[in-house]
Short mmCIF file of C-alpha atoms and ligand atoms in Angstrom, two decimals:
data_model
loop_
_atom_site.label_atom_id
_atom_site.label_comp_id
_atom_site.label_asym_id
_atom_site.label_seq_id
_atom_site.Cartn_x
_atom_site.Cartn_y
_atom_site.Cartn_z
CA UNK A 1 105.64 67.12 15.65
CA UNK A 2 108.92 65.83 16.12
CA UNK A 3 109.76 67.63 19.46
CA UNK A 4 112.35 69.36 18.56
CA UNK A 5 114.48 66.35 16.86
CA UNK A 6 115.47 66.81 13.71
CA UNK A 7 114.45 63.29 12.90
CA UNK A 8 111.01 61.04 13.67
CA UNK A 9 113.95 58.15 14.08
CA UNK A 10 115.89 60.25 16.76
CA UNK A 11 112.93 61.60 18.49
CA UNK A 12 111.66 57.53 18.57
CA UNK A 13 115.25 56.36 20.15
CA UNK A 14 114.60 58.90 22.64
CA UNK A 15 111.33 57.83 23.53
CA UNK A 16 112.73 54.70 24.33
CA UNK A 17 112.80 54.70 28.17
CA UNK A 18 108.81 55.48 28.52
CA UNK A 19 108.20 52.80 25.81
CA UNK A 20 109.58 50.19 28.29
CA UNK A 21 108.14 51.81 31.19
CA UNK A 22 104.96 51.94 29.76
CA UNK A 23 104.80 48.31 28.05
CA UNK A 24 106.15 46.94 31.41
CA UNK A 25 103.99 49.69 33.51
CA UNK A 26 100.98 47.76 36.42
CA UNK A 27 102.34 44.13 34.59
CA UNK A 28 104.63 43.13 36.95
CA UNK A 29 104.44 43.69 40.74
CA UNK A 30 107.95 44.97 41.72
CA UNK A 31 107.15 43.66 45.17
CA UNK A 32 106.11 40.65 44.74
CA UNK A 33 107.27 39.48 41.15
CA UNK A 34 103.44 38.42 40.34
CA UNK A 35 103.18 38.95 36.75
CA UNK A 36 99.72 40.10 35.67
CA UNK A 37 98.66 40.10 32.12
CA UNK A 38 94.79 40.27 32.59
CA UNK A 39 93.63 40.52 29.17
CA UNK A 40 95.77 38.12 27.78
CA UNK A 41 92.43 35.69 26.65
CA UNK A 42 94.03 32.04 27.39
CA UNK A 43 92.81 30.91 30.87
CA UNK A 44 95.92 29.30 33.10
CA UNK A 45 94.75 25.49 32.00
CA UNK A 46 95.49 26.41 28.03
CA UNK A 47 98.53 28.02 29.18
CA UNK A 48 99.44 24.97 31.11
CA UNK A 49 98.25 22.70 27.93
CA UNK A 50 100.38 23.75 25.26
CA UNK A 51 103.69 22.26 24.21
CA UNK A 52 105.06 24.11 22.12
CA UNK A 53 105.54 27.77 21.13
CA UNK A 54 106.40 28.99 17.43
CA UNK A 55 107.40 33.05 16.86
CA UNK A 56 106.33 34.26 13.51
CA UNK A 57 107.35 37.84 12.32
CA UNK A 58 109.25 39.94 9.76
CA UNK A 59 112.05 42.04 10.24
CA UNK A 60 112.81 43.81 13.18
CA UNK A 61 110.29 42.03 15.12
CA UNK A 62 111.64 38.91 13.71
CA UNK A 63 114.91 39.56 15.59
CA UNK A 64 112.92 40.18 19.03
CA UNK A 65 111.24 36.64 18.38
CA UNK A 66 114.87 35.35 18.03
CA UNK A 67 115.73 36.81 21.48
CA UNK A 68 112.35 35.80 23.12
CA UNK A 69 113.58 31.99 21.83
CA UNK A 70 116.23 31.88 24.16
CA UNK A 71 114.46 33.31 27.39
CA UNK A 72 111.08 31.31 27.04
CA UNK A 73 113.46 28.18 26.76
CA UNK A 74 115.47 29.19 29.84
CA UNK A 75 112.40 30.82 31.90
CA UNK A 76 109.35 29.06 30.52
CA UNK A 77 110.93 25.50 29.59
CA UNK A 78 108.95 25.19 27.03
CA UNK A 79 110.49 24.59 23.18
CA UNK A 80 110.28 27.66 20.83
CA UNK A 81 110.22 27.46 17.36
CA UNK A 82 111.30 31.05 15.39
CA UNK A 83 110.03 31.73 12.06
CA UNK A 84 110.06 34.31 9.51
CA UNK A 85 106.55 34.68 8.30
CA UNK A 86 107.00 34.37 4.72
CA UNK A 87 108.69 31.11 4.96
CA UNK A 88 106.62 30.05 7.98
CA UNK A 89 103.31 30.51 5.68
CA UNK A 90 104.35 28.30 2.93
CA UNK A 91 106.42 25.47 4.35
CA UNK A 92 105.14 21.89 5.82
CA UNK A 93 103.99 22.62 9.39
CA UNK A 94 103.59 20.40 12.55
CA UNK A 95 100.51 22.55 14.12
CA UNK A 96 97.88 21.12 16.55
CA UNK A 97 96.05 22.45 19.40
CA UNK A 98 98.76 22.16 21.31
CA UNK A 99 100.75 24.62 19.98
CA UNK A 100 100.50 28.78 20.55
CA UNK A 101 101.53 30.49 17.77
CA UNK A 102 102.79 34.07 18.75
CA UNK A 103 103.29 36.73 16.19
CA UNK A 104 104.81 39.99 16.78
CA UNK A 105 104.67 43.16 14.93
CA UNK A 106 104.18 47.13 15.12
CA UNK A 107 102.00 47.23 12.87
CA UNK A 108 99.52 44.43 12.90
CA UNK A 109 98.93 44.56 9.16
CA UNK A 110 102.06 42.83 7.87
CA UNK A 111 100.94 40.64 5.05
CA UNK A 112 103.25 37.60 5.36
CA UNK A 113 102.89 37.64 9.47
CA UNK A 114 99.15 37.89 8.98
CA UNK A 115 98.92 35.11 6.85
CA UNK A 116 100.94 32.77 8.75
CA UNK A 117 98.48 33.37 11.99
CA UNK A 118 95.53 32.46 9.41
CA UNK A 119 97.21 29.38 8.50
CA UNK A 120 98.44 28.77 12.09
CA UNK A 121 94.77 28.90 13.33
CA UNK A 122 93.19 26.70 10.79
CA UNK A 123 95.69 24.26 11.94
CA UNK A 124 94.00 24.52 15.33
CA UNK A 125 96.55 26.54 17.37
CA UNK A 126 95.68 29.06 19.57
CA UNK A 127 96.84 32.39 18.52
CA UNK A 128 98.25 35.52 20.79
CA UNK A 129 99.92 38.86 18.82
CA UNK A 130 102.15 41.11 20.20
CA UNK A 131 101.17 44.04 18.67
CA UNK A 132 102.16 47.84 19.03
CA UNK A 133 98.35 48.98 16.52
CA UNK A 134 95.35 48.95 18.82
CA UNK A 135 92.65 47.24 16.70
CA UNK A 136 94.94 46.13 14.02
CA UNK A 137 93.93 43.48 12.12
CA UNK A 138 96.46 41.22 14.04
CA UNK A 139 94.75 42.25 17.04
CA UNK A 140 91.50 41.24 15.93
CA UNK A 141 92.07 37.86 14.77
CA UNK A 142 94.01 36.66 17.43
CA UNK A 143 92.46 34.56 20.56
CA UNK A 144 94.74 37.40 23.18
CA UNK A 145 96.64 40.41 22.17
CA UNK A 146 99.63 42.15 24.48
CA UNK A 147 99.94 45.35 23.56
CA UNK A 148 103.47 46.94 23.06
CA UNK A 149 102.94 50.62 24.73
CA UNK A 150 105.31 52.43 22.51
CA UNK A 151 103.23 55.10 21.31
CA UNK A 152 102.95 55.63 17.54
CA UNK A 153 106.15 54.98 14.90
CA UNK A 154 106.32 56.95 12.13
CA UNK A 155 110.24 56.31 11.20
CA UNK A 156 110.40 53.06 8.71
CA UNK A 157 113.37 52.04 10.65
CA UNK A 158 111.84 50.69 13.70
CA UNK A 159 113.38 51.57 17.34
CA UNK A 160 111.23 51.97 19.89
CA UNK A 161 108.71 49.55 19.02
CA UNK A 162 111.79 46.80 18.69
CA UNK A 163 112.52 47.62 22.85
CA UNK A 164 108.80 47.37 23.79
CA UNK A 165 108.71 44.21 21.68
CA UNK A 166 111.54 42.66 24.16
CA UNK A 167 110.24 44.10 27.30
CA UNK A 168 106.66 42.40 26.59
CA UNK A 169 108.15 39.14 25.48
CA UNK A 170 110.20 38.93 28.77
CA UNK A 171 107.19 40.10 30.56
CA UNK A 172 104.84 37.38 28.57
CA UNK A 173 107.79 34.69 29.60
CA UNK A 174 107.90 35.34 33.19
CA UNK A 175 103.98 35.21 33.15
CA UNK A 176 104.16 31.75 31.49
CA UNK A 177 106.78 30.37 33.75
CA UNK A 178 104.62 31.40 36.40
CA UNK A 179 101.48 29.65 35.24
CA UNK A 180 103.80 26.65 34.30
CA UNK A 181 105.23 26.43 37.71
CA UNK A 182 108.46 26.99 36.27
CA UNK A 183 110.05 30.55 37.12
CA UNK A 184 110.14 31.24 41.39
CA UNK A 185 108.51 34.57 42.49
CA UNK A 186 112.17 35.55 43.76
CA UNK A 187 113.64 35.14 39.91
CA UNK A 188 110.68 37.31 38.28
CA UNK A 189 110.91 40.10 40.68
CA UNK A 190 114.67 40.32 39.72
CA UNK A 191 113.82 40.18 35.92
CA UNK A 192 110.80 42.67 36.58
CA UNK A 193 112.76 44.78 38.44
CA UNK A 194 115.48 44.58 35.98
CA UNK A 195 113.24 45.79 33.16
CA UNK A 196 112.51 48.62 34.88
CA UNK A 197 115.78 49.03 35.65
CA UNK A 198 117.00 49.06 32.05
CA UNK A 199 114.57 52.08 31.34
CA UNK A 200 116.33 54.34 33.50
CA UNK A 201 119.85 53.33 32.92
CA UNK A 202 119.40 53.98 28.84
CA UNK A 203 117.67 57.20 29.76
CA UNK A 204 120.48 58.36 31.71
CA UNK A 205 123.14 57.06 29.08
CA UNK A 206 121.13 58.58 25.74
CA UNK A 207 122.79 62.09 25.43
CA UNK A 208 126.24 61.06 26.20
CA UNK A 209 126.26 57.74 24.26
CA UNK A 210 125.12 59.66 21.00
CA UNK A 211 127.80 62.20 21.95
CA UNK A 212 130.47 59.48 21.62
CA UNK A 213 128.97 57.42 19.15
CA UNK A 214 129.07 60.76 16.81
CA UNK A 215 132.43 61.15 17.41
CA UNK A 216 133.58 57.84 16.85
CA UNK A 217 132.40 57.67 13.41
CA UNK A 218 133.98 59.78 11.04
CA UNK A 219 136.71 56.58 10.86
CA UNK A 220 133.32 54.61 9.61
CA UNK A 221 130.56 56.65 7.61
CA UNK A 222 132.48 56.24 4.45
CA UNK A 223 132.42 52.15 4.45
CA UNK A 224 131.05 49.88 1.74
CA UNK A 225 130.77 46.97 4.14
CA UNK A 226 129.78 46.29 7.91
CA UNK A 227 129.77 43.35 10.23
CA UNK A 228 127.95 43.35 13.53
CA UNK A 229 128.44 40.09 15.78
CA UNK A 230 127.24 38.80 18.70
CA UNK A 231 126.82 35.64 20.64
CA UNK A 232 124.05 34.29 22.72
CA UNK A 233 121.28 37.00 23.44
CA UNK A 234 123.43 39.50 21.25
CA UNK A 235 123.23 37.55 18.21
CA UNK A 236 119.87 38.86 17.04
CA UNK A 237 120.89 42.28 18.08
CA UNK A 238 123.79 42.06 15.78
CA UNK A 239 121.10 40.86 13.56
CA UNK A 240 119.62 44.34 14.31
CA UNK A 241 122.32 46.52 14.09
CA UNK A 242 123.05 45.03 10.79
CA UNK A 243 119.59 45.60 9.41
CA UNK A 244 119.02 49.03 11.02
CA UNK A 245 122.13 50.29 9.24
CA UNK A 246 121.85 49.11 5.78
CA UNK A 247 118.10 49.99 5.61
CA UNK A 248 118.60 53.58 6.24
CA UNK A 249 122.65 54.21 5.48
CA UNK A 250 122.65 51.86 2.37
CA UNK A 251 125.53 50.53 3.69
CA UNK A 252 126.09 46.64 2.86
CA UNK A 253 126.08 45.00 6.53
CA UNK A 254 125.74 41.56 7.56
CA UNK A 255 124.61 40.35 11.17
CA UNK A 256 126.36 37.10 12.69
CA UNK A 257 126.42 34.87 15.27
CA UNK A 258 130.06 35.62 16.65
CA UNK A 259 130.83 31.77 16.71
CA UNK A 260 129.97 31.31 12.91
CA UNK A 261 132.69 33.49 11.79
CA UNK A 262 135.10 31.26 11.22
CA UNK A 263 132.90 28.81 8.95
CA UNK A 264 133.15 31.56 6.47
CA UNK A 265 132.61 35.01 7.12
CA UNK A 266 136.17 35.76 8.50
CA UNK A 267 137.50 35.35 5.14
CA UNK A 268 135.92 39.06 5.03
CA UNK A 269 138.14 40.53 7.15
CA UNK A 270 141.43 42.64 6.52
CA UNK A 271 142.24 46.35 7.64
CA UNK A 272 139.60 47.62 5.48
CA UNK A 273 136.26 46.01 7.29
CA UNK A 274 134.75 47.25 10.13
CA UNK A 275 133.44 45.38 12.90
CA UNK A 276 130.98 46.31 15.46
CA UNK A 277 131.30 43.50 18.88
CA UNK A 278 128.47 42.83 21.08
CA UNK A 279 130.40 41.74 24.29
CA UNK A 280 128.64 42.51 26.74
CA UNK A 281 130.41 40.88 30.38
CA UNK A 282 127.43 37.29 30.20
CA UNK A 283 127.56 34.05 30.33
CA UNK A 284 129.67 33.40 26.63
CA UNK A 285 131.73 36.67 27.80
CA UNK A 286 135.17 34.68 27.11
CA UNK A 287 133.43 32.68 24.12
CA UNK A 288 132.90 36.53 22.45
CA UNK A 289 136.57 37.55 23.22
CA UNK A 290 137.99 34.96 21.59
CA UNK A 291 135.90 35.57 18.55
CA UNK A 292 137.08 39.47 18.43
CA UNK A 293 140.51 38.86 19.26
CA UNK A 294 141.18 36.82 16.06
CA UNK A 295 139.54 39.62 14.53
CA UNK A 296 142.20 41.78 15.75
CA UNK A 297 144.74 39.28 14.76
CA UNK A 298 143.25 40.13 10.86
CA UNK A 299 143.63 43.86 11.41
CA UNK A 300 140.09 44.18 11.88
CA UNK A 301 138.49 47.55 12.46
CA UNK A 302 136.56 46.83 15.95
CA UNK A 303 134.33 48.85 17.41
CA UNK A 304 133.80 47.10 20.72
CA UNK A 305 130.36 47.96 23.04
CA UNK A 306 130.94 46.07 26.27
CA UNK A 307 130.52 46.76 30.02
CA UNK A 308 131.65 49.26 32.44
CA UNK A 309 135.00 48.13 33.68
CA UNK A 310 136.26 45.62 31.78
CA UNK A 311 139.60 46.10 31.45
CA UNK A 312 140.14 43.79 28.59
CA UNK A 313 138.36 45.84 26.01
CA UNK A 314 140.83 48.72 25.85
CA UNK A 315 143.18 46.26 24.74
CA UNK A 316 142.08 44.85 21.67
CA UNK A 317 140.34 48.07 20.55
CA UNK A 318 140.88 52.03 20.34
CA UNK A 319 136.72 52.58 19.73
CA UNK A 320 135.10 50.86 22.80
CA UNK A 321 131.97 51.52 23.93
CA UNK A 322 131.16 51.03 27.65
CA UNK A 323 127.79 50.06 28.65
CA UNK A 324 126.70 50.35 32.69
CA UNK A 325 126.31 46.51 33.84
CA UNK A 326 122.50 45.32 34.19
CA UNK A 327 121.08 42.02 34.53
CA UNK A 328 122.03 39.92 31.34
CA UNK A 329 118.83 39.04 30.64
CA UNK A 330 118.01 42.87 29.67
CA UNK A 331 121.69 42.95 27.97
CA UNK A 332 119.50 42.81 24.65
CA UNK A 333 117.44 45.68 25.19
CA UNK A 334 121.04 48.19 26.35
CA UNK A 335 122.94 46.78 23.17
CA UNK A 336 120.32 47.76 21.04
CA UNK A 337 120.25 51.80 21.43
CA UNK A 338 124.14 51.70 20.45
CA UNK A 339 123.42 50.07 17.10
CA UNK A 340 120.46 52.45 16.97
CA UNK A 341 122.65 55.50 17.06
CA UNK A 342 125.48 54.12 15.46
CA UNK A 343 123.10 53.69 12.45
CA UNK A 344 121.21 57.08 12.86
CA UNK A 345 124.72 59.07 12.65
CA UNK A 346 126.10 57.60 9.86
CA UNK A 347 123.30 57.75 7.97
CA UNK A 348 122.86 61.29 8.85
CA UNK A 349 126.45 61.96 7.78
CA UNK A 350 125.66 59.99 4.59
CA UNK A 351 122.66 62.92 3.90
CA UNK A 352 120.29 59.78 4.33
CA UNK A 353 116.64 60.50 4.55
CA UNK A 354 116.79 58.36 7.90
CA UNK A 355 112.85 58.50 8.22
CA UNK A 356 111.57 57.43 4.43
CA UNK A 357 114.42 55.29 3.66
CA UNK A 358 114.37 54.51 -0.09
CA UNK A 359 112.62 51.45 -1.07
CA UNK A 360 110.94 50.95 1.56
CA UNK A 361 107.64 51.23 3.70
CA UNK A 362 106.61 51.32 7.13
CA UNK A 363 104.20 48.76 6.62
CA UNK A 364 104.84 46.17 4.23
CA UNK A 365 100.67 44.79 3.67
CA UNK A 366 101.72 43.74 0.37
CA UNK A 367 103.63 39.90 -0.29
O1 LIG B 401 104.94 46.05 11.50
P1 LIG B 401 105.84 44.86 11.59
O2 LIG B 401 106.53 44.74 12.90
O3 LIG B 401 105.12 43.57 11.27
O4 LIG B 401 106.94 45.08 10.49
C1 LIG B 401 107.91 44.10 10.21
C2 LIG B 401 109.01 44.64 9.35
O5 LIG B 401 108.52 45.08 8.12
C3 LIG B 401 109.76 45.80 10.02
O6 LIG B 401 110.26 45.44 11.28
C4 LIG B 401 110.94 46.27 9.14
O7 LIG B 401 111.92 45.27 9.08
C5 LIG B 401 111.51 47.59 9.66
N1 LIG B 401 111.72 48.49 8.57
C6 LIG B 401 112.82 47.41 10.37
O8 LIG B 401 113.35 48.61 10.81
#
């Protein structure tokens, strides 16, 4: 049952590749860049009518609603509002009919997320889940479901679902800046052919990243503490490495944006605290350097991940990680299988049971 891996969590990283090719798979034309999402349930005038978007979700698929923020703005121009459920369910909320409420989760049976989409709906917005459970109760009560096409996940720490999250909420926001005469056919082709893309290159990189990433960490197994950082679409997947490692290593590790540090967190660092860098060569590429490098400057223990050929990287670090260059816009779905593994082997090497951490469920339908 798990296909030779000695782990459901392993096996599930490794499935990664079809998960995007499958969520992505007849919803995009790679010739033309005509998204098609045909059971969506909103015809193109209630697309065109609403005004505002608010993300509601827990956890992992909270992070992928914090990514999906920053492309719907850019793609979609249309504001996005990102919520965690259980705070989004109880506090004051400016909801008409105006507004599409999107929750995502694996599961569909979250408690928190489901109740926000109740209260969301009695409010009079129209309702569309992301949702990995066909006929989950999600699924049910929304007004249009997109499926994730990840097949099932049976680790608690979620991995593949998290990637088929991203590639349907870029998918869902080049279909809405479509129907909002926003996005050009010419820019969605190049994001749908990046997605596409993205599968391959992590299927090619898989074996030999684990390779190195198991090698690099008998300098980090044995921590107490762990800081993952990352600026502009790699801020939530610092969020994610962070969370992916404590919930199955038991390691304390924090997540933050890479510009916050010095408002308090960098009073953390000495020789003792490792570091693990988004910097992937975008758009805040010199922003993020300047972040690490007073890191280094603290004796910092960096472990970089960065792209191919940049020359910098080597120079502020010993443990850099080299990621093949894609479009940036998929940046977020490569720097996530790093964190993945980086978590999976030290929690391994910990004699973590990485599939039923402790504590914790795969499907938290309780408050
Ligand atoms: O099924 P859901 O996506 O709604 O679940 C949300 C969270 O409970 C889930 O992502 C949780 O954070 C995972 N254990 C993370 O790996």
């Amino acid at each position: 049952e798990k296909g030779g891996y000695k782990h459901f969590m392993l096996k599930e990283i490794f499935e990664q590749p079809q998960a995007i090719t499958n969520t992505v798979a007849g919803r995009i034309n790679l010739e033309s860049g005509k998204a098609n999402l045909p059971n969506l349930g909103f015809s193109d005038e209630q697309l065109r009518d609403i005004d505002r978007i608010f993300l509601v979700a827990c956890g992992t698929s909270w992070h992928a609603a914090m990514v999906a923020k920053y492309w719907l703005e850019k793609y979609a121009k249309i504001p996005v509002q990102v919520d965690i459920a259980s705070e989004f369910r109880y506090r004051h909320l400016l909801i008409d009919e105006r507004v599409l409420t999107i929750c995502i989760s694996q599961s569909g049976e979250t408690a928190d997320t489901l109740a926000g989409i109740r209260r969301a709906k009695k409010m009079g917005s129209k309702i569309l889940t992301i949702c990995n459970v066909v006929g989950s109760t999600m699924t049910r009560e929304a007004d249009g479901v997109i499926y994730t096409h990840a097949g099932p996940e049976i680790g608690v720490a979620s991995t593949k679902a998290f990637t088929a999250q991203l590639s349907a909420l870029l998918l869902f926001t080049v279909f809405l800046g479509q129907k909002r005469k926003q996005l050009s056919l010419e820019k969605s082709l190049q994001l749908g052919r990046a997605l596409v893309g993205v599968a391959t290159v992590i299927e090619e990189i898989l074996p030999s990243l684990q390779k190195k990433i198991a090698s690099l960490i008998d300098d980090y197994y044995d921590s107490r503490d762990f800081l993952f950082i990352g600026r502009g679409l790699s801020f939530p997947i610092a969020l994610e490495g962070a969370l992916k490692l404590k919930e199955i290593s038991y390691i304390h590790a924090e997540g933050y944006a890479s510009g916050e540090l010095k408002h308090g967190p960098i009073a953390l660092i000495d020789r003792d605290m490792p570091i693990l860098a988004l910097v992937p060569d975008d758009d805040v590429y010199q922003k993020s350097i300047s972040n690490v490098e007073e890191i280094k400057a603290r004796q910092g223990r960096l472990i970089l991940i960065g792209s191919e050929g940049d020359s910098q990287l080597a120079n502020i670090s010993d443990d850099v990680i080299y990621l093949p260059r894609v479009d940036d816009d998929v940046n977020p779905i490569l720097y996530t299988i790093p964190a993945q593994l980086l978590s999976y082997e030290i929690a391994t090497r910990r004699g973590c049971d990485v599939d039923q951490p402790r504590n914790l469920a795969k499907s938290v339908t309780v408050e």
